[in-house]
Coordinates of C-alpha atoms in Angstrom, one line a residue:
Chain A
M1 CA 2.3 -43.9 -5.6
A2 CA 6.1 -43.9 -5.2
E3 CA 7.5 -45.6 -1.9
L4 CA 9.3 -43.9 0.9
Q5 CA 11.3 -41.0 -0.2
R6 CA 14.5 -40.2 1.9
L7 CA 16.4 -36.9 2.1
P8 CA 19.5 -35.9 4.2
S9 CA 18.7 -33.6 7.4
L10 CA 18.4 -29.5 7.4
K11 CA 21.1 -28.2 9.6
R12 CA 21.7 -25.0 7.7
V13 CA 18.6 -23.0 7.3
A14 CA 18.4 -19.4 6.7
V15 CA 15.1 -17.0 6.3
S16 CA 15.4 -13.7 4.8
G17 CA 13.1 -10.8 5.3
G18 CA 13.1 -7.5 3.2
T19 CA 13.8 -9.2 -0.2
H20 CA 11.6 -6.3 -0.9
G21 CA 12.2 -3.2 1.2
N22 CA 8.4 -2.2 1.2
E23 CA 6.8 -5.5 2.6
M24 CA 7.3 -4.9 5.9
S25 CA 6.1 -8.2 7.9
G26 CA 9.2 -9.5 6.8
V27 CA 11.2 -6.6 7.3
Y28 CA 9.9 -6.3 11.1
L29 CA 10.5 -9.7 11.6
A30 CA 14.0 -10.2 10.4
K31 CA 15.1 -7.0 12.2
H32 CA 13.5 -8.6 15.4
W33 CA 15.2 -11.7 14.6
L34 CA 18.5 -9.6 14.3
R35 CA 18.2 -8.4 17.8
D36 CA 16.7 -11.7 19.4
P37 CA 17.0 -14.8 17.4
S38 CA 15.8 -16.9 20.4
E39 CA 12.2 -17.7 18.1
L40 CA 14.5 -19.3 15.5
Q41 CA 16.0 -22.1 17.4
R42 CA 15.1 -25.4 17.8
G43 CA 17.0 -28.7 19.0
T44 CA 18.7 -29.6 16.1
F45 CA 19.4 -26.1 14.2
Q46 CA 18.9 -22.5 14.3
A47 CA 18.0 -20.7 11.3
T48 CA 19.5 -17.5 10.4
P49 CA 17.9 -14.3 9.5
F50 CA 19.3 -11.8 7.4
L51 CA 17.9 -8.8 5.3
G52 CA 17.6 -9.5 1.8
N53 CA 17.6 -5.9 0.7
P54 CA 19.0 -3.6 3.2
R55 CA 19.2 -0.5 1.1
A56 CA 15.7 -0.9 -0.2
V57 CA 14.7 -1.6 3.5
E58 CA 16.5 1.6 4.5
Q59 CA 14.6 3.7 1.6
C60 CA 11.5 1.7 2.1
V61 CA 11.0 0.7 -1.6
R62 CA 10.7 -2.3 -3.4
Y63 CA 14.2 -2.2 -5.0
I64 CA 17.0 0.4 -5.3
G65 CA 18.2 -0.3 -9.5
R66 CA 16.1 -3.6 -10.1
D67 CA 14.1 -6.5 -8.6
L68 CA 16.4 -8.5 -6.3
N69 CA 13.7 -11.4 -6.4
R70 CA 14.2 -11.6 -10.4
A71 CA 18.2 -10.9 -10.1
F72 CA 19.1 -14.4 -9.0
L73 CA 20.1 -15.2 -12.7
N74 CA 22.9 -17.5 -13.8
E75 CA 24.0 -14.8 -15.7
F76 CA 24.0 -12.5 -12.9
L77 CA 25.4 -14.8 -10.5
T78 CA 28.4 -15.8 -12.7
S79 CA 29.3 -12.4 -13.8
K80 CA 32.9 -11.5 -12.9
D81 CA 32.5 -7.9 -14.2
S82 CA 33.2 -5.6 -11.1
D83 CA 31.5 -2.9 -12.9
I84 CA 28.0 -4.3 -11.7
D85 CA 25.2 -2.0 -13.2
H86 CA 22.9 -2.5 -10.1
Y87 CA 23.2 -2.8 -6.5
E88 CA 20.7 -5.6 -6.5
V89 CA 22.8 -7.6 -9.1
Q90 CA 25.9 -7.4 -6.5
R91 CA 23.6 -8.3 -3.6
A92 CA 22.3 -11.4 -5.4
Q93 CA 26.1 -12.3 -5.6
E94 CA 26.4 -11.6 -2.0
I95 CA 23.7 -13.6 -1.2
N96 CA 24.7 -16.4 -3.3
Q97 CA 28.3 -16.3 -1.5
S98 CA 26.6 -16.4 1.8
F99 CA 24.0 -19.2 1.3
G100 CA 24.8 -20.8 -1.9
P101 CA 26.8 -21.3 -4.3
R102 CA 23.6 -22.3 -6.1
D103 CA 23.7 -26.2 -6.9
S104 CA 26.5 -26.6 -5.1
S105 CA 27.1 -29.0 -2.2
Q106 CA 28.1 -26.1 0.3
A107 CA 24.7 -24.4 -0.1
Y108 CA 22.1 -23.8 2.8
D109 CA 19.4 -26.6 3.1
F110 CA 16.8 -24.6 3.4
M111 CA 15.8 -20.8 2.4
F112 CA 12.9 -18.8 3.6
D113 CA 11.9 -15.7 1.9
L114 CA 9.4 -13.3 3.6
H115 CA 6.8 -11.3 1.2
N116 CA 3.8 -9.2 1.5
T117 CA 1.3 -8.5 -1.3
T118 CA -1.4 -5.9 -1.7
A119 CA -3.7 -8.6 -3.1
N120 CA -6.3 -10.4 -0.8
M121 CA -4.2 -13.9 -1.0
G122 CA -4.4 -14.9 2.7
A123 CA -1.4 -16.9 3.9
C124 CA 0.5 -18.1 0.6
L125 CA 3.4 -20.6 0.1
F126 CA 5.4 -20.6 -2.6
V127 CA 6.8 -23.7 -4.2
A128 CA 8.6 -23.7 -7.5
T129 CA 7.0 -27.2 -8.6
E130 CA 5.1 -30.1 -7.2
H131 CA 8.1 -32.2 -7.7
C132 CA 9.9 -30.4 -4.6
L133 CA 9.1 -33.0 -2.3
L134 CA 10.4 -31.7 0.8
P135 CA 8.9 -28.0 0.5
M136 CA 5.4 -29.8 -0.3
H137 CA 5.4 -32.0 2.9
M138 CA 6.4 -28.7 4.9
C139 CA 3.3 -26.9 3.2
H140 CA 1.1 -29.5 3.9
Y141 CA 2.6 -29.5 7.6
I142 CA 2.2 -25.8 7.7
Q143 CA -1.9 -26.6 6.2
K144 CA -2.6 -28.7 8.8
H145 CA -1.2 -26.8 11.9
Y146 CA -1.5 -23.4 11.2
S147 CA -4.6 -22.1 12.9
M148 CA -5.0 -18.3 12.0
G149 CA -6.8 -19.0 8.4
P150 CA -6.3 -21.2 5.1
C151 CA -2.8 -21.3 3.5
T152 CA -2.6 -21.6 0.0
I153 CA -0.1 -23.6 -2.0
F154 CA 1.2 -21.7 -5.0
L155 CA 3.6 -23.4 -7.7
Y156 CA 5.1 -20.7 -9.4
Q157 CA 7.9 -22.2 -12.2
Q158 CA 6.7 -22.3 -15.3
P159 CA 8.3 -24.8 -18.1
G160 CA 11.4 -23.4 -19.5
E161 CA 11.5 -20.4 -17.2
E162 CA 14.6 -19.4 -16.3
T163 CA 15.4 -19.6 -12.3
L164 CA 15.3 -15.9 -10.8
Y165 CA 14.4 -16.1 -7.1
L166 CA 16.2 -15.5 -4.0
T167 CA 15.4 -19.1 -2.7
S168 CA 17.0 -20.8 -5.5
V169 CA 20.4 -20.4 -3.8
A170 CA 19.8 -23.0 -1.4
K171 CA 19.0 -26.3 -2.0
A172 CA 15.3 -26.2 -1.2
G173 CA 13.1 -23.5 0.1
I174 CA 9.6 -21.7 0.0
A175 CA 8.6 -18.6 -0.2
L176 CA 5.7 -16.8 1.9
E177 CA 3.3 -14.4 0.5
L178 CA 0.8 -12.3 3.2
G179 CA -2.0 -10.2 1.9
P180 CA -3.3 -8.0 2.2
Q181 CA -1.0 -5.5 3.5
P182 CA -0.4 -2.2 1.9
Q183 CA 3.4 -1.5 1.0
G184 CA 5.3 0.3 3.8
V185 CA 2.7 -0.8 6.7
A186 CA 3.0 -3.2 9.3
R187 CA -0.1 -4.7 10.4
A188 CA 0.0 -6.5 13.6
D189 CA -2.2 -9.1 12.2
C190 CA -0.2 -9.9 9.1
L191 CA 3.2 -9.8 11.7
A192 CA 1.3 -12.4 13.9
Q193 CA 0.6 -14.9 10.7
M194 CA 3.7 -14.7 9.0
R195 CA 5.3 -15.5 12.6
S196 CA 3.0 -18.3 13.3
I197 CA 3.5 -19.6 9.6
M198 CA 7.4 -19.6 10.1
A199 CA 6.9 -21.2 13.7
C200 CA 5.1 -24.3 12.0
A201 CA 7.6 -24.3 9.4
L202 CA 10.6 -24.4 12.0
D203 CA 8.6 -27.2 13.8
F204 CA 8.5 -29.2 10.5
I205 CA 12.3 -29.0 9.9
E206 CA 12.8 -30.3 13.9
L207 CA 10.6 -33.4 13.2
F208 CA 12.1 -34.1 10.2
N209 CA 15.6 -33.9 11.7
K210 CA 14.7 -36.2 14.4
G211 CA 13.3 -38.5 12.2
T212 CA 9.6 -38.3 11.9
L213 CA 8.1 -40.2 9.2
F214 CA 5.7 -38.3 7.1
P215 CA 2.9 -40.3 5.6
A216 CA 1.9 -39.8 1.6
F217 CA -0.5 -37.4 1.0
E218 CA -2.8 -35.6 -1.5
T219 CA -3.2 -32.1 -1.7
E220 CA -4.8 -29.2 -3.7
A221 CA -2.3 -26.7 -5.2
Y222 CA -2.6 -23.7 -7.8
K223 CA -0.2 -23.6 -10.8
V224 CA 0.5 -20.7 -12.9
V225 CA -0.8 -20.6 -16.4
E226 CA -0.6 -17.1 -17.8
R227 CA -0.1 -13.5 -16.9
V228 CA -3.1 -10.9 -17.8
D229 CA -2.1 -7.0 -18.2
F230 CA -4.4 -4.2 -17.7
P231 CA -6.2 -3.2 -20.6
R232 CA -4.3 0.2 -22.4
Y233 CA -4.8 3.2 -24.4
P234 CA -3.0 3.0 -27.9
D235 CA -0.4 5.4 -25.8
G236 CA 0.3 2.6 -23.3
E237 CA -1.7 4.2 -20.5
I238 CA -3.9 1.9 -18.4
S239 CA -7.3 2.5 -19.7
A240 CA -9.4 0.3 -16.8
V241 CA -9.2 -0.9 -13.4
I242 CA -10.0 -4.1 -11.6
H243 CA -13.8 -4.7 -11.8
P244 CA -15.3 -4.6 -8.1
N245 CA -16.5 -8.0 -8.7
L246 CA -13.0 -9.3 -9.0
Q247 CA -11.3 -7.4 -6.3
D248 CA -10.4 -9.1 -3.4
K249 CA -11.2 -12.6 -5.1
D250 CA -7.9 -14.5 -5.5
F251 CA -8.4 -18.3 -5.9
Q252 CA -12.0 -18.1 -6.1
P253 CA -13.1 -19.4 -9.6
L254 CA -13.6 -17.0 -12.3
K255 CA -15.7 -17.9 -15.1
P256 CA -15.9 -17.2 -18.9
G257 CA -18.0 -14.3 -19.1
D258 CA -17.5 -12.9 -15.6
P259 CA -16.6 -9.2 -15.7
I260 CA -12.7 -8.4 -15.0
F261 CA -11.9 -4.6 -15.8
Q262 CA -13.9 -1.6 -15.5
T263 CA -12.8 1.4 -18.0
L264 CA -13.1 4.6 -16.4
S265 CA -15.7 5.6 -19.1
G266 CA -17.8 2.9 -17.1
D267 CA -17.7 0.0 -20.0
V268 CA -17.1 -3.5 -18.2
I269 CA -14.7 -6.1 -19.8
L270 CA -15.6 -9.7 -19.5
Y271 CA -13.3 -12.7 -19.1
E272 CA -13.2 -14.4 -22.5
G273 CA -11.3 -17.5 -21.3
D274 CA -12.6 -20.9 -22.2
N275 CA -12.4 -22.5 -18.8
I276 CA -12.8 -21.4 -15.1
T277 CA -9.7 -19.8 -14.2
Y278 CA -8.2 -19.0 -10.4
P279 CA -7.0 -15.5 -10.3
A280 CA -4.2 -14.6 -7.9
F281 CA -2.1 -11.4 -7.2
I282 CA -5.5 -9.5 -8.3
N283 CA -4.4 -6.0 -8.3
E284 CA -0.9 -6.3 -6.7
A285 CA 0.9 -2.6 -6.3
A286 CA 4.1 -3.9 -7.4
Y287 CA 2.7 -5.6 -10.7
Y288 CA 1.5 -2.8 -12.5
E289 CA 4.9 -2.1 -13.7
K290 CA 5.4 -5.7 -14.7
K291 CA 1.8 -5.1 -16.7
V292 CA 0.4 -7.8 -14.7
A293 CA -3.2 -7.0 -13.2
F294 CA -3.4 -10.5 -11.9
V295 CA -2.2 -14.2 -12.6
K296 CA -4.6 -17.3 -14.0
M297 CA -3.8 -20.2 -12.1
E298 CA -5.2 -23.7 -12.4
K299 CA -6.4 -25.7 -9.5
R300 CA -4.9 -29.4 -9.1
T301 CA -4.5 -32.2 -7.0
F302 CA -1.0 -33.6 -6.4
A303 CA 0.0 -36.9 -4.7
Q304 CA 3.3 -36.7 -2.6
P305 CA 5.0 -39.9 -1.4
A306 CA 6.0 -40.4 2.5
L307 CA 9.0 -38.6 3.4
Q308 CA 12.0 -39.3 6.1
K309 CA 14.9 -38.3 7.0
E310 CA 18.0 -40.4 5.3
L311 CA 19.0 -43.3 7.6
Chain B
M1 CA -25.0 32.9 15.0
A2 CA -23.8 35.7 12.9
E3 CA -26.5 36.6 9.9
L4 CA -26.1 35.4 6.0
Q5 CA -22.8 35.8 4.8
R6 CA -22.1 36.4 1.3
L7 CA -19.1 35.6 -0.9
P8 CA -18.2 36.2 -4.6
S9 CA -19.2 33.3 -7.2
L10 CA -16.7 30.6 -7.9
K11 CA -15.7 30.9 -11.9
R12 CA -12.3 29.6 -11.9
V13 CA -12.0 26.0 -10.3
A14 CA -9.1 23.7 -10.6
V15 CA -8.7 19.8 -9.4
S16 CA -5.1 18.2 -8.7
G17 CA -5.1 14.6 -9.3
G18 CA -1.5 13.0 -8.3
T19 CA -0.1 15.6 -5.6
H20 CA 1.2 12.3 -4.4
G21 CA 2.2 10.1 -7.2
N22 CA 1.5 6.8 -5.4
E23 CA -2.1 8.1 -4.4
M24 CA -4.0 6.3 -7.1
S25 CA -7.4 7.3 -7.2
G26 CA -6.8 10.8 -7.9
V27 CA -3.9 10.0 -10.5
Y28 CA -6.5 7.9 -12.6
L29 CA -9.3 10.5 -12.0
A30 CA -7.0 13.3 -13.2
K31 CA -5.6 11.4 -16.5
H32 CA -9.1 10.3 -17.3
W33 CA -10.3 14.0 -16.7
L34 CA -7.2 15.5 -18.9
R35 CA -8.6 12.8 -21.7
D36 CA -12.3 13.8 -21.1
P37 CA -13.4 16.6 -19.0
S38 CA -16.7 16.7 -19.3
E39 CA -17.4 15.6 -16.1
L40 CA -16.0 18.4 -14.8
Q41 CA -18.4 20.9 -16.7
R42 CA -21.6 22.8 -15.1
G43 CA -23.3 25.5 -16.2
T44 CA -21.5 28.3 -14.6
F45 CA -18.2 26.8 -14.8
Q46 CA -16.0 23.9 -15.6
A47 CA -13.0 22.8 -13.8
T48 CA -9.5 22.4 -14.5
P49 CA -7.5 19.1 -14.0
F50 CA -3.8 18.8 -13.8
L51 CA -1.6 16.1 -12.4
G52 CA 0.1 17.9 -9.3
N53 CA 3.2 16.0 -9.5
P54 CA 3.6 14.4 -13.1
R55 CA 7.3 12.8 -12.2
A56 CA 6.1 11.2 -9.3
V57 CA 3.1 10.0 -11.0
E58 CA 5.7 8.5 -13.8
Q59 CA 7.7 6.7 -11.1
C60 CA 4.8 6.0 -8.9
V61 CA 6.1 7.4 -5.5
R62 CA 5.3 9.9 -3.3
Y63 CA 7.5 12.7 -4.6
I64 CA 11.0 12.7 -6.1
G65 CA 13.1 15.0 -4.0
R66 CA 10.6 16.4 -1.1
D67 CA 6.9 16.2 -0.2
L68 CA 5.1 18.7 -3.0
N69 CA 2.0 18.9 -0.3
R70 CA 4.4 20.3 2.1
A71 CA 6.3 22.6 -0.2
F72 CA 3.9 25.7 -0.7
L73 CA 5.9 27.5 1.9
N74 CA 6.3 31.4 1.4
E75 CA 10.0 31.0 1.6
F76 CA 9.7 28.3 -1.5
L77 CA 7.2 30.3 -3.7
T78 CA 9.1 33.4 -3.7
S79 CA 12.5 32.0 -3.8
K80 CA 14.0 33.6 -7.0
D81 CA 17.1 31.1 -6.8
S82 CA 17.0 29.5 -10.3
D83 CA 19.5 26.7 -8.7
I84 CA 16.0 25.3 -6.6
D85 CA 17.3 22.1 -5.0
H86 CA 14.5 20.0 -5.5
Y87 CA 12.1 19.5 -8.2
E88 CA 8.9 19.7 -6.0
V89 CA 10.0 23.3 -4.8
Q90 CA 10.1 24.2 -8.9
R91 CA 6.4 22.4 -9.3
A92 CA 5.1 24.3 -6.3
Q93 CA 6.1 27.4 -8.0
E94 CA 4.6 26.7 -11.1
I95 CA 1.4 25.6 -9.5
N96 CA 1.5 28.5 -7.8
Q97 CA 1.9 30.8 -10.8
S98 CA -0.8 28.9 -13.1
F99 CA -3.4 28.8 -10.2
G100 CA -2.3 31.6 -7.8
P101 CA -0.5 33.6 -7.1
R102 CA -1.3 32.7 -3.2
D103 CA -3.1 35.6 -1.6
S104 CA -3.5 37.5 -5.0
S105 CA -6.4 38.8 -6.4
Q106 CA -5.6 36.7 -9.7
A107 CA -5.7 33.4 -7.8
Y108 CA -8.4 30.5 -8.6
D109 CA -11.3 30.9 -6.8
F110 CA -11.4 27.1 -5.5
M111 CA -9.0 24.4 -5.6
F112 CA -9.5 20.8 -5.0
D113 CA -6.6 18.0 -3.9
L114 CA -7.2 14.4 -4.3
H115 CA -5.7 11.9 -2.0
N116 CA -5.5 8.3 -0.6
T117 CA -4.5 6.7 2.7
T118 CA -3.7 3.6 3.8
A119 CA -5.5 4.3 7.2
N120 CA -9.1 3.0 7.6
M121 CA -10.5 7.1 7.3
G122 CA -13.2 6.5 4.8
A123 CA -14.2 9.5 2.8
C124 CA -12.3 12.4 4.8
L125 CA -12.6 16.1 3.6
F126 CA -9.7 18.4 4.9
V127 CA -10.1 22.1 5.7
A128 CA -7.8 24.5 7.2
T129 CA -10.2 25.5 9.9
E130 CA -14.0 25.8 10.8
H131 CA -13.5 29.5 9.5
C132 CA -13.2 28.6 6.1
L133 CA -16.9 29.5 5.4
L134 CA -17.5 28.2 1.8
P135 CA -15.6 25.1 2.4
M136 CA -17.5 24.1 5.3
H137 CA -20.8 24.8 3.2
M138 CA -19.3 22.5 0.7
C139 CA -18.4 19.7 3.3
H140 CA -22.0 20.2 4.9
Y141 CA -23.7 19.7 1.0
I142 CA -21.1 16.8 0.2
Q143 CA -22.3 15.1 3.8
K144 CA -25.9 15.5 3.2
H145 CA -25.4 14.5 -0.8
Y146 CA -22.8 11.6 -0.8
S147 CA -24.4 8.3 -0.8
M148 CA -21.6 6.1 -0.3
G149 CA -20.7 6.3 3.4
P150 CA -20.1 8.9 5.9
C151 CA -17.7 11.7 5.0
T152 CA -15.7 13.4 8.1
I153 CA -14.6 16.8 8.1
F154 CA -10.9 16.9 9.3
L155 CA -9.7 20.5 10.5
Y156 CA -6.0 20.4 9.8
Q157 CA -4.3 23.8 10.7
Q158 CA -3.0 24.1 14.0
P159 CA -2.5 27.6 15.6
G160 CA 0.6 29.3 14.4
E161 CA 1.4 26.7 11.9
E162 CA 2.9 27.8 8.5
T163 CA 0.9 27.2 5.6
L164 CA 2.2 24.2 3.5
Y165 CA -0.4 22.5 1.2
L166 CA -1.2 22.6 -2.4
T167 CA -4.9 24.0 -2.0
S168 CA -3.7 27.0 -0.4
V169 CA -2.6 28.8 -3.6
A170 CA -6.4 29.2 -4.6
K171 CA -8.7 31.6 -2.6
A172 CA -10.3 28.6 -0.9
G173 CA -10.1 24.6 -1.2
I174 CA -10.5 21.7 0.1
A175 CA -8.7 18.1 0.0
L176 CA -10.2 14.8 -0.2
E177 CA -8.7 11.7 1.3
L178 CA -10.2 8.3 0.9
G179 CA -8.9 5.2 2.7
P180 CA -8.1 2.5 2.6
Q181 CA -6.1 2.0 -0.4
P182 CA -2.4 1.0 -0.7
Q183 CA -0.1 2.9 -2.4
G184 CA 0.2 2.4 -5.9
V185 CA -3.4 0.6 -6.2
A186 CA -6.2 2.0 -7.9
R187 CA -9.3 0.3 -6.4
A188 CA -12.5 0.6 -8.3
D189 CA -14.6 0.9 -5.4
C190 CA -12.2 4.0 -4.2
L191 CA -12.4 5.5 -7.5
A192 CA -16.2 5.6 -7.6
Q193 CA -16.3 7.0 -4.2
M194 CA -13.6 9.8 -5.0
R195 CA -15.7 10.4 -8.2
S196 CA -19.2 10.7 -6.5
I197 CA -17.6 12.9 -3.8
M198 CA -16.1 15.2 -6.7
A199 CA -19.2 15.2 -8.5
C200 CA -21.3 16.2 -4.9
A201 CA -18.9 19.2 -4.7
L202 CA -19.0 20.6 -8.5
D203 CA -23.1 20.3 -8.0
F204 CA -22.3 22.4 -4.6
I205 CA -20.6 25.2 -6.6
E206 CA -23.0 25.4 -9.5
L207 CA -26.0 25.9 -6.7
F208 CA -24.1 28.6 -5.1
N209 CA -23.2 30.2 -8.4
K210 CA -26.9 30.2 -9.0
G211 CA -27.9 32.0 -5.8
T212 CA -28.9 29.0 -3.7
L213 CA -28.9 30.1 -0.2
F214 CA -27.4 27.5 2.1
P215 CA -29.2 28.0 5.8
A216 CA -26.9 28.0 8.8
F217 CA -26.2 24.8 10.3
E218 CA -24.3 23.1 13.1
T219 CA -21.7 20.2 12.2
E220 CA -19.5 17.9 13.6
A221 CA -15.6 17.9 12.7
Y222 CA -12.4 16.9 13.9
K223 CA -9.5 19.1 14.6
V224 CA -6.0 18.0 15.0
V225 CA -4.4 17.9 18.4
E226 CA -1.0 15.9 18.3
R227 CA 1.0 13.5 16.2
V228 CA 2.1 10.6 18.2
D229 CA 5.1 8.6 16.9
F230 CA 5.6 4.9 17.1
P231 CA 7.9 3.4 20.3
R232 CA 11.7 3.4 19.3
Y233 CA 14.8 1.5 20.3
P234 CA 17.7 3.9 21.6
D235 CA 19.0 3.5 17.9
G236 CA 15.8 5.2 16.6
E237 CA 14.6 2.0 15.0
I238 CA 10.6 1.5 15.4
S239 CA 10.2 -1.2 18.2
A240 CA 6.3 -1.6 18.0
V241 CA 3.6 -2.1 15.8
I242 CA 0.0 -0.2 16.2
H243 CA -2.1 -2.7 18.3
P244 CA -4.8 -4.7 16.7
N245 CA -7.5 -3.3 18.7
L246 CA -6.3 0.4 17.3
Q247 CA -5.6 -0.8 14.0
D248 CA -8.6 0.3 11.4
K249 CA -10.1 2.5 14.2
D250 CA -9.9 6.1 12.8
F251 CA -12.4 8.6 14.3
Q252 CA -13.2 6.0 17.1
P253 CA -12.8 6.8 20.6
L254 CA -9.7 5.9 22.4
K255 CA -9.8 5.8 25.8
P256 CA -6.8 6.4 28.4
G257 CA -6.0 2.6 29.2
D258 CA -6.7 1.4 25.7
P259 CA -3.9 -0.5 23.8
I260 CA -2.1 1.8 21.1
F261 CA 1.0 -0.3 20.2
Q262 CA 2.1 -4.2 20.4
T263 CA 6.2 -4.4 20.9
L264 CA 7.7 -7.4 18.9
S265 CA 8.9 -8.8 22.0
G266 CA 4.5 -9.0 23.0
D267 CA 4.4 -6.1 25.3
V268 CA 1.3 -3.8 25.2
I269 CA 1.6 0.1 25.0
L270 CA -1.5 1.8 26.5
Y271 CA -2.6 5.0 25.7
E272 CA -1.9 7.4 28.5
G273 CA -3.9 10.6 27.9
D274 CA -6.2 12.0 30.3
N275 CA -9.1 12.2 27.9
I276 CA -10.7 10.5 25.2
T277 CA -9.2 11.3 22.0
Y278 CA -9.9 10.3 18.3
P279 CA -7.2 9.3 16.4
A280 CA -6.7 9.5 12.2
F281 CA -4.4 8.5 9.9
I282 CA -3.7 5.1 12.0
N283 CA -0.7 3.4 10.3
E284 CA -0.7 5.4 7.5
A285 CA 2.5 4.4 5.1
A286 CA 3.3 7.7 3.9
Y287 CA 3.9 9.1 8.0
Y288 CA 6.4 6.5 9.2
E289 CA 9.1 8.9 7.5
K290 CA 7.2 11.9 9.4
K291 CA 7.6 9.9 12.6
V292 CA 4.0 9.9 12.8
A293 CA 1.9 6.5 13.9
F294 CA -1.3 8.1 14.3
V295 CA -2.7 11.8 14.7
K296 CA -4.7 12.3 18.1
M297 CA -8.0 14.4 17.0
E298 CA -10.7 16.3 19.2
K299 CA -14.4 15.9 17.8
R300 CA -16.4 19.2 18.0
T301 CA -19.2 20.7 17.1
F302 CA -19.0 24.0 15.0
A303 CA -21.9 26.6 14.0
Q304 CA -21.5 27.9 10.6
P305 CA -23.8 31.0 9.3
A306 CA -25.8 30.8 6.3
L307 CA -24.3 31.4 2.8
Q308 CA -25.2 32.9 -0.4
K309 CA -23.5 34.4 -3.1
E310 CA -22.9 38.2 -3.4
L311 CA -25.5 40.0 -4.8

């Protein structure tokens, strides 16, 4: 185990709701915080709320032209082309200007991004990789202090994959996923859960800024392995739905031979992998168009060194 | 109680899925039946499946320009204007040509319309009023033979209200609502439930056509009283969400003084009516834009005379 790691304090913190305009917990919280930001205040900093995709929020859709949370590509952020093809590319540039620029010293210290899923994933904390020390410590702190249910760590960045996500404009960040919640619906229970996680996360930053030593720890986390599409007819139409035994079983072990799909003619399709996998984003509404019925994850344990603010 | 009523047999029967393009149980069933209609066949008739709003289905949205299931106004159906402002007005005219014309002798005998809701309404059968004798008998038959849960009768037509709905093009019809299911998600359990209700409904028509006598009965049904909007800020923005005690409690008694909304500042708003009411469509995603947080219903018992096919 490496020795104590030190990182600079976090002064400039931002939180986006409505990066996807129909994921309502974040939309409602961001709108509320824009009216009354007192909840985002701590002694050493105050987080800045904003609406990620205001036009999509207005229309209550995921996006207008393309998915904003896939638009933070270098190619888009650095494009000088005034004739940008989609609203979201322009919006990604604006967010990068306001809270980045990405990989620059002026970039914000930390970015939160608030999402909902229709999948039964509970509270889920999205970190790029296990090497993101400060976010991993934040997740661990939230897991210990969040009292409304379990909180899963989801490591999303695959080797060689390009950086696409909103949180990447800041020096560090996490995205919160909360589900199940239908698109376009704000449930009081989901709102309370997201609010509670955000309070824990801001408390963590406050303690970190005040010099608290966070000891080394080990934690379980799930890492993306592979995305699995729905079965399809030769013409491309989906021919089967998620099997009832798999529906709502996010992060539960899926064994070779377990049913995963059911065709409309009644046939059952079995999982043919060689190993146990842990599915996530099972039947997420927004992923039909991305050809993802669920995501295969592996469960691993990661050791993290102790963390404290720079002297 | 009136004596036995007689009605002509039902030879021409149609079923629409995807009247709202993101309500997936009906979308998947209609697409399946278009590939393989064998399930819709009985001895005395065969139901004709179709996609209500194919463009909305393609884009997985409720509608393109305006709500198709509010577009069956006389004014729209009879408009000769070639310059129709919305796709759905044109589509309503096409459906009226194919399965109507409404109120004409050529109109189809019966129309089913398949919907989903994000509200926890279970299986719900929508009939215009308690005076629709054949649909009321069908509902009663489904209630007795559908084995996957209770099935509620929802009487939607208010006095003096204009006819707006797709089923109105045929001589009689019912709409099925099934929930909760998120928009854009096809759940195997909802699909199985809708399929089972449709099978019961077709069995009823078959028995009716064969001359079965359906005895007089009494049944409970819920009748629309009033639509209730969300609380709002002076600028029109929603200021509160459905209270957790009300969420998912469709068709359960709501008493004066019970909490109905919770503001983002934590204030609770109570139900101020004089009487017990039965809420439905609690937190339906598609009704935010219609300014409906839930619909107040009254529960009543209706007596229906016996029914048999014309001699």
